[in-house]
Short mmCIF file of C-alpha atoms in Angstrom, two decimals:
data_model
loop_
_atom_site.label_atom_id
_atom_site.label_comp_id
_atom_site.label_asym_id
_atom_site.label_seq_id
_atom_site.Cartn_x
_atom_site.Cartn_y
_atom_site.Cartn_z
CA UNK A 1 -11.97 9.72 -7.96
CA UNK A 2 -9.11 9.90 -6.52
CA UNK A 3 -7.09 7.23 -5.66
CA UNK A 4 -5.93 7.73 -1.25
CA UNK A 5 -2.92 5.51 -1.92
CA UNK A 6 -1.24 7.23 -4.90
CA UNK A 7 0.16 9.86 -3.55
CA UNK A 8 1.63 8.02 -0.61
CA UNK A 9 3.00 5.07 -2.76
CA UNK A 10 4.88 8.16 -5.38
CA UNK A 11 6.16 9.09 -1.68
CA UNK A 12 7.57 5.95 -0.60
CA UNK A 13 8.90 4.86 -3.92
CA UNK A 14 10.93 8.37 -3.94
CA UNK A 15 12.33 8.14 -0.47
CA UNK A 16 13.54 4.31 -0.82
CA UNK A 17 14.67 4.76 -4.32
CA UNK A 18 18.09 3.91 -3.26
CA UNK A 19 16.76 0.64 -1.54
CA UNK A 20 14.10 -0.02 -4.37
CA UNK A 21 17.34 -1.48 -7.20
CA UNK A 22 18.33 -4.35 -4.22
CA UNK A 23 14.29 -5.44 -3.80
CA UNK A 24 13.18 -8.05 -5.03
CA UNK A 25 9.89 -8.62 -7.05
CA UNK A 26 7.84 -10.38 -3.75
CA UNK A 27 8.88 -7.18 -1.64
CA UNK A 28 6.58 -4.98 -4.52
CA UNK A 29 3.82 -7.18 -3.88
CA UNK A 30 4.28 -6.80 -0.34
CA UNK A 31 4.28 -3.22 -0.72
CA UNK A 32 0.81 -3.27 -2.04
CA UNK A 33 -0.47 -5.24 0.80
CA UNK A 34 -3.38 -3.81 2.55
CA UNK A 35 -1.61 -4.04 5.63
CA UNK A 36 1.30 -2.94 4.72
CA UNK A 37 -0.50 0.32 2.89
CA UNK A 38 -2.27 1.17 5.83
CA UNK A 39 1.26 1.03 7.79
CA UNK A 40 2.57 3.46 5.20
CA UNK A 41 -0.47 5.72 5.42
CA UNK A 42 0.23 5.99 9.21
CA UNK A 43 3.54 6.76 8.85
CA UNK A 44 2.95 9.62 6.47
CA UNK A 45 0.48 11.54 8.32
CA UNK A 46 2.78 10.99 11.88
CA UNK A 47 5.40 12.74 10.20
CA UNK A 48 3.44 15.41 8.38
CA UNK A 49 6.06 17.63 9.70
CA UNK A 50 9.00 16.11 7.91
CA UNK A 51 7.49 16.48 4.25
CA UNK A 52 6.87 18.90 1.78
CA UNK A 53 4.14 21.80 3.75
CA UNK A 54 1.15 22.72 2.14
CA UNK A 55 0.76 25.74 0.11
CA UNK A 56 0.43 28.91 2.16
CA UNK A 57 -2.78 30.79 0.84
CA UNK A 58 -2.61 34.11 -0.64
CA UNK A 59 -4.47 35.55 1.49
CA UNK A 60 -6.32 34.57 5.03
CA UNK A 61 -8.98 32.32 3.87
CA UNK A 62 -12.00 32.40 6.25
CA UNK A 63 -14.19 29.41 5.31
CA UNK A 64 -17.24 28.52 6.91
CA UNK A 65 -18.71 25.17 6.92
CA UNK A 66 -22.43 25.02 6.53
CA UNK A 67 -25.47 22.97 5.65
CA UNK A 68 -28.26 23.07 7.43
CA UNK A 69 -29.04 19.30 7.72
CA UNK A 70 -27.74 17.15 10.21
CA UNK A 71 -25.65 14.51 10.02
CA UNK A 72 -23.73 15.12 6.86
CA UNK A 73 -20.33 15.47 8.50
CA UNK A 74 -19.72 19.65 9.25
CA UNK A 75 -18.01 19.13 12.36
CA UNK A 76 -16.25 16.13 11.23
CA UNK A 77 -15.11 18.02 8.21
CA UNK A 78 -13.91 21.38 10.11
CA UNK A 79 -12.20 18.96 12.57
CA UNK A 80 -10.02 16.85 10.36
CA UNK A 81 -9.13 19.16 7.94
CA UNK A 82 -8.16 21.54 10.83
CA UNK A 83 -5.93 19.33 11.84
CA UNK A 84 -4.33 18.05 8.70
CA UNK A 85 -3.86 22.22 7.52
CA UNK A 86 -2.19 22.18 11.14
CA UNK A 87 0.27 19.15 10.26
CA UNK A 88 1.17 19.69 7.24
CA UNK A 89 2.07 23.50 8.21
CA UNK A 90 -0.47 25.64 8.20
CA UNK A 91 -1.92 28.15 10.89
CA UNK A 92 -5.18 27.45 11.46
CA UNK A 93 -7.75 28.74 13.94
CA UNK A 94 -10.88 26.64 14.46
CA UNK A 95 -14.48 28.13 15.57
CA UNK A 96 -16.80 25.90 17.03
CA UNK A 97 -20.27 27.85 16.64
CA UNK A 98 -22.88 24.75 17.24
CA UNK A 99 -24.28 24.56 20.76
CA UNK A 100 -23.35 21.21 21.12
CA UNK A 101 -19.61 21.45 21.18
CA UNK A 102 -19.01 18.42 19.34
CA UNK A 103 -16.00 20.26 17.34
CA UNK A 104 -14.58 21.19 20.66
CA UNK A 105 -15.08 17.07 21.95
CA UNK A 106 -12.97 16.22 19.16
CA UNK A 107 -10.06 18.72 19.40
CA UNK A 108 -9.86 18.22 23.43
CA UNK A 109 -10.74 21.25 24.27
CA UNK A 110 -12.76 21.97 27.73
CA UNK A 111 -16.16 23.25 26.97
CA UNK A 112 -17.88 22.65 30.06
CA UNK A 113 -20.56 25.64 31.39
CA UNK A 114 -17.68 28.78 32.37
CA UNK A 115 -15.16 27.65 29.94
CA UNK A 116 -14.44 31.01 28.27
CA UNK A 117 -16.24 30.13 24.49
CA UNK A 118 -17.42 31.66 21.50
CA UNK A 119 -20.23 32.81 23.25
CA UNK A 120 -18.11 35.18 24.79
CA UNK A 121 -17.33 36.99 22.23
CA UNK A 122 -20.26 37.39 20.32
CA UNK A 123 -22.39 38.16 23.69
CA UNK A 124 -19.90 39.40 26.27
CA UNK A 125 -17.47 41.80 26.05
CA UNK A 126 -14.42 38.93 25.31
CA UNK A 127 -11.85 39.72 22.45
CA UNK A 128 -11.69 36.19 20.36
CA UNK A 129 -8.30 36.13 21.48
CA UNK A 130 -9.25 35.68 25.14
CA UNK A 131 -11.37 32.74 24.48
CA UNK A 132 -8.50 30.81 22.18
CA UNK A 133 -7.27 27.90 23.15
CA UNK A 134 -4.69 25.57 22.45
CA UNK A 135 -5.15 22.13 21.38
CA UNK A 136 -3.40 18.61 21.61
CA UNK A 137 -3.32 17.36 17.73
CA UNK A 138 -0.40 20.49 16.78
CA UNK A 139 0.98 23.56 17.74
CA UNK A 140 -0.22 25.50 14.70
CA UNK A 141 -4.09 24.52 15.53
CA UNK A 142 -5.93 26.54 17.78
CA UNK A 143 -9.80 26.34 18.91
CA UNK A 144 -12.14 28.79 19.94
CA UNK A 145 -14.73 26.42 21.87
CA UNK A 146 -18.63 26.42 22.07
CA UNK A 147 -20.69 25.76 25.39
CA UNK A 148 -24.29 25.08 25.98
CA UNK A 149 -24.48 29.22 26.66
CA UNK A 150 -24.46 29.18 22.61
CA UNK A 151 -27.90 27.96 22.90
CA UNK A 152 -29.57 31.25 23.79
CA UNK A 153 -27.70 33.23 22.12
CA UNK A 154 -29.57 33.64 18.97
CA UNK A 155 -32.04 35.16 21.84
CA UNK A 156 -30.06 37.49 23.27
CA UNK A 157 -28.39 38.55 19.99
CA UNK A 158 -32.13 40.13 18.40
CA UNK A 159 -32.20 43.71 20.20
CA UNK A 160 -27.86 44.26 19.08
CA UNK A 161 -27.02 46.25 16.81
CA UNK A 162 -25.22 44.96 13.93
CA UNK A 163 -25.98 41.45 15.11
CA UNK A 164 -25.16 39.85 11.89
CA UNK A 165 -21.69 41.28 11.90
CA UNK A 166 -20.30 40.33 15.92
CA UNK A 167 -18.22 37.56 14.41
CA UNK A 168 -16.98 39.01 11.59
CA UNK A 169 -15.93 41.65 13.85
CA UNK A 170 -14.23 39.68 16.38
CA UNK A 171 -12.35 37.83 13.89
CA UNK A 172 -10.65 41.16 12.41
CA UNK A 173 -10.09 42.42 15.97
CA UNK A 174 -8.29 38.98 16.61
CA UNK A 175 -6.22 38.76 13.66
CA UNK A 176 -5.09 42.27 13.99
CA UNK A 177 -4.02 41.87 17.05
CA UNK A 178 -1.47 39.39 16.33
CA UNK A 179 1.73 39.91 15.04
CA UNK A 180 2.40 38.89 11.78
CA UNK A 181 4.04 35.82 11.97
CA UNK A 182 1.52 34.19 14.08
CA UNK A 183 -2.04 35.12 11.88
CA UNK A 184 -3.48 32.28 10.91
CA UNK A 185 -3.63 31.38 7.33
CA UNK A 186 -6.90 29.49 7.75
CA UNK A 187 -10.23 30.21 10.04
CA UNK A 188 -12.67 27.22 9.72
CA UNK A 189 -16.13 28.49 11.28
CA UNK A 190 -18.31 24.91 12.00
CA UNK A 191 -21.78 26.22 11.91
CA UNK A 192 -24.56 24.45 13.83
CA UNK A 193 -27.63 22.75 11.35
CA UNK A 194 -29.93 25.15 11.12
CA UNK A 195 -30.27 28.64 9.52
CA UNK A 196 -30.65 30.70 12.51
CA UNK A 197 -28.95 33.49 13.10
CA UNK A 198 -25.83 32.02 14.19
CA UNK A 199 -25.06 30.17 10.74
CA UNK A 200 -25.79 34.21 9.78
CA UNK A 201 -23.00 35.21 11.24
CA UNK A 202 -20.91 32.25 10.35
CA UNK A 203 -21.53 33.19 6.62
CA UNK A 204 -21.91 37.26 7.07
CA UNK A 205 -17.84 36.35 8.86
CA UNK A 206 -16.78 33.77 6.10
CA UNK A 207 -15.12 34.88 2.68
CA UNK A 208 -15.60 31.24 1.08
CA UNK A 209 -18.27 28.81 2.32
CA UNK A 210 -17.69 25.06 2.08
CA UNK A 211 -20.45 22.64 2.11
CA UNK A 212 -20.26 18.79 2.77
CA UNK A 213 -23.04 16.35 1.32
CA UNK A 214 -23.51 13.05 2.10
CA UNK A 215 -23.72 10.54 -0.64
CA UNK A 216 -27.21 10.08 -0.19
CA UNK A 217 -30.43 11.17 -1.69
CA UNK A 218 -31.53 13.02 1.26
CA UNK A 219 -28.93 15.42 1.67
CA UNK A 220 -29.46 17.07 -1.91
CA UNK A 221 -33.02 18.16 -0.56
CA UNK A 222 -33.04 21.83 1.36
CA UNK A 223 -29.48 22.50 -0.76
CA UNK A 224 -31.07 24.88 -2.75
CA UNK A 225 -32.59 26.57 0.45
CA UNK A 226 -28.82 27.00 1.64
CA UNK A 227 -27.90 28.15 -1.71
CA UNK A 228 -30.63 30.90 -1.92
CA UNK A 229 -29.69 32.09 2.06
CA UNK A 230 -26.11 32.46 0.39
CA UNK A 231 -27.00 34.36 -2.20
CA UNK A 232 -28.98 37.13 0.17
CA UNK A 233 -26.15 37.40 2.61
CA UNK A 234 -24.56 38.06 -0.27
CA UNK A 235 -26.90 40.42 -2.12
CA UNK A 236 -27.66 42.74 1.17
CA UNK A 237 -24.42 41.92 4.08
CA UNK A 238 -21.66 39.85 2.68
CA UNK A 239 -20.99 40.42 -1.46
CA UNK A 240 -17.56 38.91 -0.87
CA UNK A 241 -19.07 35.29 0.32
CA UNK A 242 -19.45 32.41 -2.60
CA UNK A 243 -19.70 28.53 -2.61
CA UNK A 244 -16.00 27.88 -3.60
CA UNK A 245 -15.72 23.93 -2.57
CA UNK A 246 -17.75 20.99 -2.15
CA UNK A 247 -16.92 18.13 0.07
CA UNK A 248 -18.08 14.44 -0.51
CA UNK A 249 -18.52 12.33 2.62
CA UNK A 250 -19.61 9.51 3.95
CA UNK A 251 -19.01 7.43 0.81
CA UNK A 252 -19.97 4.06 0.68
CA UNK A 253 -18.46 2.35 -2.70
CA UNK A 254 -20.66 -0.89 -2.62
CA UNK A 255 -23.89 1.25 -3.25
CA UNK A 256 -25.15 2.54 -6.80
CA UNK A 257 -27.00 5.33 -4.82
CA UNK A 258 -23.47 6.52 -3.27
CA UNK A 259 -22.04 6.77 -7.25
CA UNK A 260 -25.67 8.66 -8.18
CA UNK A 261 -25.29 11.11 -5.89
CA UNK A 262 -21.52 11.92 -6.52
CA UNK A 263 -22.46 12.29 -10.05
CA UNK A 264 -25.43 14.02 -9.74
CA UNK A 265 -23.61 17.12 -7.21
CA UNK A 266 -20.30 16.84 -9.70
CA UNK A 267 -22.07 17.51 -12.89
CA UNK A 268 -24.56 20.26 -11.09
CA UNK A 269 -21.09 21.74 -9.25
CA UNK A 270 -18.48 21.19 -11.34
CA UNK A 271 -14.99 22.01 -10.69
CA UNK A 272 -16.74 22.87 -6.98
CA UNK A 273 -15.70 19.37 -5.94
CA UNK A 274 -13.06 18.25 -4.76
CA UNK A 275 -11.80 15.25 -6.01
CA UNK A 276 -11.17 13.62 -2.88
CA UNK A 277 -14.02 11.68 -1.28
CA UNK A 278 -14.24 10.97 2.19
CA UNK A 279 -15.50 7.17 2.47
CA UNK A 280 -17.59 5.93 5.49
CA UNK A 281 -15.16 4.94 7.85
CA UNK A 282 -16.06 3.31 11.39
CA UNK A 283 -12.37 5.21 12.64
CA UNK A 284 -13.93 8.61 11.69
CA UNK A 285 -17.02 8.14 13.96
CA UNK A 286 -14.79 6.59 17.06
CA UNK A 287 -11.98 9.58 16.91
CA UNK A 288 -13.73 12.33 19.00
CA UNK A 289 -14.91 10.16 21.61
CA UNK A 290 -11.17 10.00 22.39
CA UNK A 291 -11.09 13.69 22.16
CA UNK A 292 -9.31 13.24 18.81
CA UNK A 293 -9.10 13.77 14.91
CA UNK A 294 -9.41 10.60 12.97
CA UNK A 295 -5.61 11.59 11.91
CA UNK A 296 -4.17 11.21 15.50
CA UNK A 297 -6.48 8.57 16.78
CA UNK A 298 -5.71 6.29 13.33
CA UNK A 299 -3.42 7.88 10.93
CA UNK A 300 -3.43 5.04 8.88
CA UNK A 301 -7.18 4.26 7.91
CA UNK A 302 -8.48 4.86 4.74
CA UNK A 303 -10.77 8.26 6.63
CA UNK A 304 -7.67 9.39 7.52
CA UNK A 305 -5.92 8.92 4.16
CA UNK A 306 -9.06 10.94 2.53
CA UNK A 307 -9.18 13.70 5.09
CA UNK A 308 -5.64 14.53 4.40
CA UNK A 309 -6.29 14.87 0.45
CA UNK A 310 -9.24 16.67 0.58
CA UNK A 311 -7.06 19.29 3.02
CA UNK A 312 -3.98 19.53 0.19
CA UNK A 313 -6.82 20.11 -2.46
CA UNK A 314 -8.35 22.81 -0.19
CA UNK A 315 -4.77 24.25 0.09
CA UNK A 316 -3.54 24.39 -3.38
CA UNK A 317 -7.14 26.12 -4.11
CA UNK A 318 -6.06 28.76 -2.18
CA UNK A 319 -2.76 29.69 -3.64
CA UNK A 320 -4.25 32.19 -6.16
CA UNK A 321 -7.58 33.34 -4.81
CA UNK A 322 -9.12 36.40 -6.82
CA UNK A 323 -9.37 39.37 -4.51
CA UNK A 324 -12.35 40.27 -2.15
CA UNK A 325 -14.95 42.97 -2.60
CA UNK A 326 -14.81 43.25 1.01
CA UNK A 327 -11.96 42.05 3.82
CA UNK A 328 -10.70 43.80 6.74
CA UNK A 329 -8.16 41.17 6.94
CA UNK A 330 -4.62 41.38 6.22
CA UNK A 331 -3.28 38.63 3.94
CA UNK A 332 -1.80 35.39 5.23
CA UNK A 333 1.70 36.93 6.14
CA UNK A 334 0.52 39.71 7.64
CA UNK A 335 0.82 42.12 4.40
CA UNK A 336 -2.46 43.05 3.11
CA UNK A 337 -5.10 41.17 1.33
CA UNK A 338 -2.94 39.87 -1.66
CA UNK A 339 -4.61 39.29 -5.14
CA UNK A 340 -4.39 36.56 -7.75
CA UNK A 341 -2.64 39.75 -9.62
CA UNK A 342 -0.54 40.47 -7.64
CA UNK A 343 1.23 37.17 -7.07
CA UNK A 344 1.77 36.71 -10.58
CA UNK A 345 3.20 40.35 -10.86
CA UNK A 346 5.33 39.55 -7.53
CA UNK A 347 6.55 36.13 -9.61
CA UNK A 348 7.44 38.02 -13.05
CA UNK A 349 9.94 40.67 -10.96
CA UNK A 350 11.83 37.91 -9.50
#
C-alpha cells in the first residue's frame, strides 16, 4: 500500500535541502509529527499549481465511473479526483449523470429545477457546451450538472432513436467544438447506482470505465453483474470500453475484513488497482455539504492526501494508452487520437 506521506516528505526534504545541513536532529522528529505532516499535506495540495503538473494523457481519456451499488463512493471518487486532475494541471470536464445531483452539491454548482443540466442535452435540443459550467475548486474544472429532470429521463429516452448513443454524441459535438487548447484532457461521467439506461449511456460514451469498491464484503456481490453489462456494451455498442482501473475506498485499517477484501479484488484484478487506497475519512463525508472537494475543504487530511495519489496514478496510466477501436475524439491536444505507437515513434525522431 502505499504510503500518503512519502511522496510529500521526498517533496519537502528536496525543497529545504539547503535548510536541512543547519537542522538539528529534534527538528527531524518534528518533521514527522502528525501535526506537523498534516500541515505539510495542506500545503502541498494549496499549491498544486506551483509543482511539477501531472502527465498530460495521450489521448482524451473519457472514464466513466460505475457500480451499481450504492454507497461505495462514485460521486465521491469523480469529485475529488476531478478536482485534484484540475490542480495539478489538467483539463477536466465533469458529468454528473445521477438524479440526485450530489456530484454537482460538491463542486458548487446550481442544480436546482431550470438550471440548464445534463438532462438537456440528452433530452432537449442543448449542445453539452450550453449546459457547462464553471466551478469554484479551479479554473481547469468544469461541470456539466444533473437536476431532478434526470429522473424521467430513462422514460422519455425509450421511443429515441439511438438512445444508447445521446451522450456519446454530445460529448464529440462538445469537444469538437472547442478549440484546441481548451479540450479537456479528462471527462469523468459519475453514473447513478443502478443499470438503467442512463449508466448505458455513461458506458456506451466512456472509453475506460473505473469502478470503486468498498472494503467490505458486500460490495464484491453484483460485481460480476457489472462486469457481464460491460462486456455486452462492449460485444454489441461500445468494443472500445474495458475495466482499466480499480479504486479502493473507504478503508478502514483497524479491520481484518478491510485487508480481506483489498486482497481478495487485488489478486482477482491485478495490476487493475491502484495502489493508492482511499481510507475512511470523517473530512471526505463533511466536504460537499460545504459545496466542496475534500481537497479544498481540508487539504491536509489523510482523504485528501489519498485522493490526490490515486489522481497521479490515474494520470501516469494514461500517458501511453493503446489506441481505440472506436473514438470520434481528437487526442488531448487537439491532434487526433494519438497511439501508444505513436508516442514512442514521436520520442525516437527527437
Amino acid at each position: 500500500m502505499t504510503d500518503p506521506g512519502e511522496r510529500l516528505r521526498s517533496s519537502l526534504a528536496a525543497d529545504q535541502s539547503s535548510s536541512a545541513s543547519s537542522a538539528s536532529s529534534g527538528g527531524a522528529a518534528d518533521f514527522d509529527s502528525p501535526i506537523a505532516m498534516e500541515a505539510l499535506r495542506a500545503t502541498r495540495v494549496l499549491h498544486a499549481a506551483d509543482q511539477d503538473p501531472f502527465p498530460v494523457p495521450s489521448r482524451i481519456r473519457v472514464i466513466t465511473i460505475a457500480n451499481q451499488k450504492g454507497g461505495v463512493g462514485k460521486t465521491t471518487s469523480t469529485v475529488n479526483l476531478g478536482v485534484a486532475l484540475a490542480l495539478y494541471g489538467l483539463r477536466t470536464l465533469v458529468i454528473d449523470l445521477d438524479p440526485q445531483g450530489n456530484a454537482s452539491t460538491a463542486l458548487g454548482v446550481e442544480h436546482t429545477v431550470g438550471t440548464p443540466s445534463v438532462y438537456d442535452a440528452l433530452v432537449g435540443d442543448n449542445s453539452l457546451g450550453e449546459v457547462v459550467h464553471p466551478t469554484t475548486a479551479s479554473p481547469k474544472l468544469l461541470c456539466v450538472p444533473a437536476t431532478i429532470d434526470l429522473a424521467g429521463a430513462e422514460i422519455e429516452l425509450v421511443s429515441v432513436v439511438a438512445r444508447e448513443h445521446r451522450l456519446r454524441r454530445a460529448i464529440e459535438a462538445y469537444v469538437h467544438e472547442l478549440p484546441p487548447e481548451q479540450r479537456p484532457h479528462y471527462v469523468l461521467i459519475d453514473c447513478p447506482p443502478s443499470l438503467g439506461l442512463l449508466t448505458l449511456n455513461a458506458l456506451v460514451a466512456g472509453d475506460e470505465v473505473l469502478i470503486p469498491i468498498q472494503c467490505e464484503y458486500y460490495a464484491l456481490e453484483g460485481l460480476g453483474q457489472l462486469l457481464n453489462n460491460i462486456d455486452l456494451v462492449r460485444q454489441h455498442l461500445n468494443p472500445g470500453i474495458s475495466v482499466r482501473t480499480i479504486l479502493l475506498t473507504m478503508y478502514d485499517g483497524r479491520t481484518k475484513l478491510a485487508d480481506q477484501v483489498a486482497d481478495e479484488v487485488r489478486n482477482h484484478f491485478g495490476d487493475l488497482v491502484l495502489p493508492a487506497v482511499i481510507p475512511r475519512n470523517v473530512r471526505v463525508s463533511e466536504a460537499p455539504g460545504y459545496g466542496q472537494s475534500v481537497l479544498t475543504y481540508d487539504p491536509g487530511s489523510r482523504g485528501s492526501t489519498s485522493y490526490v495519489e490515486a489522481a497521479r496514478q490515474l494520470a501516469e496510466r494514461g500517458v501511453d494508452l493503446p489506441p481505440l477501436e472506436r473514438s470520434g475524439l481528437a487526442g488531448a491536444n487537439g491532434a487526433p487520437p494519438v497511439t501508444a505507437q505513436s508516442t514512442v515513434s514521436a520520442q525516437d525522431s527527437q
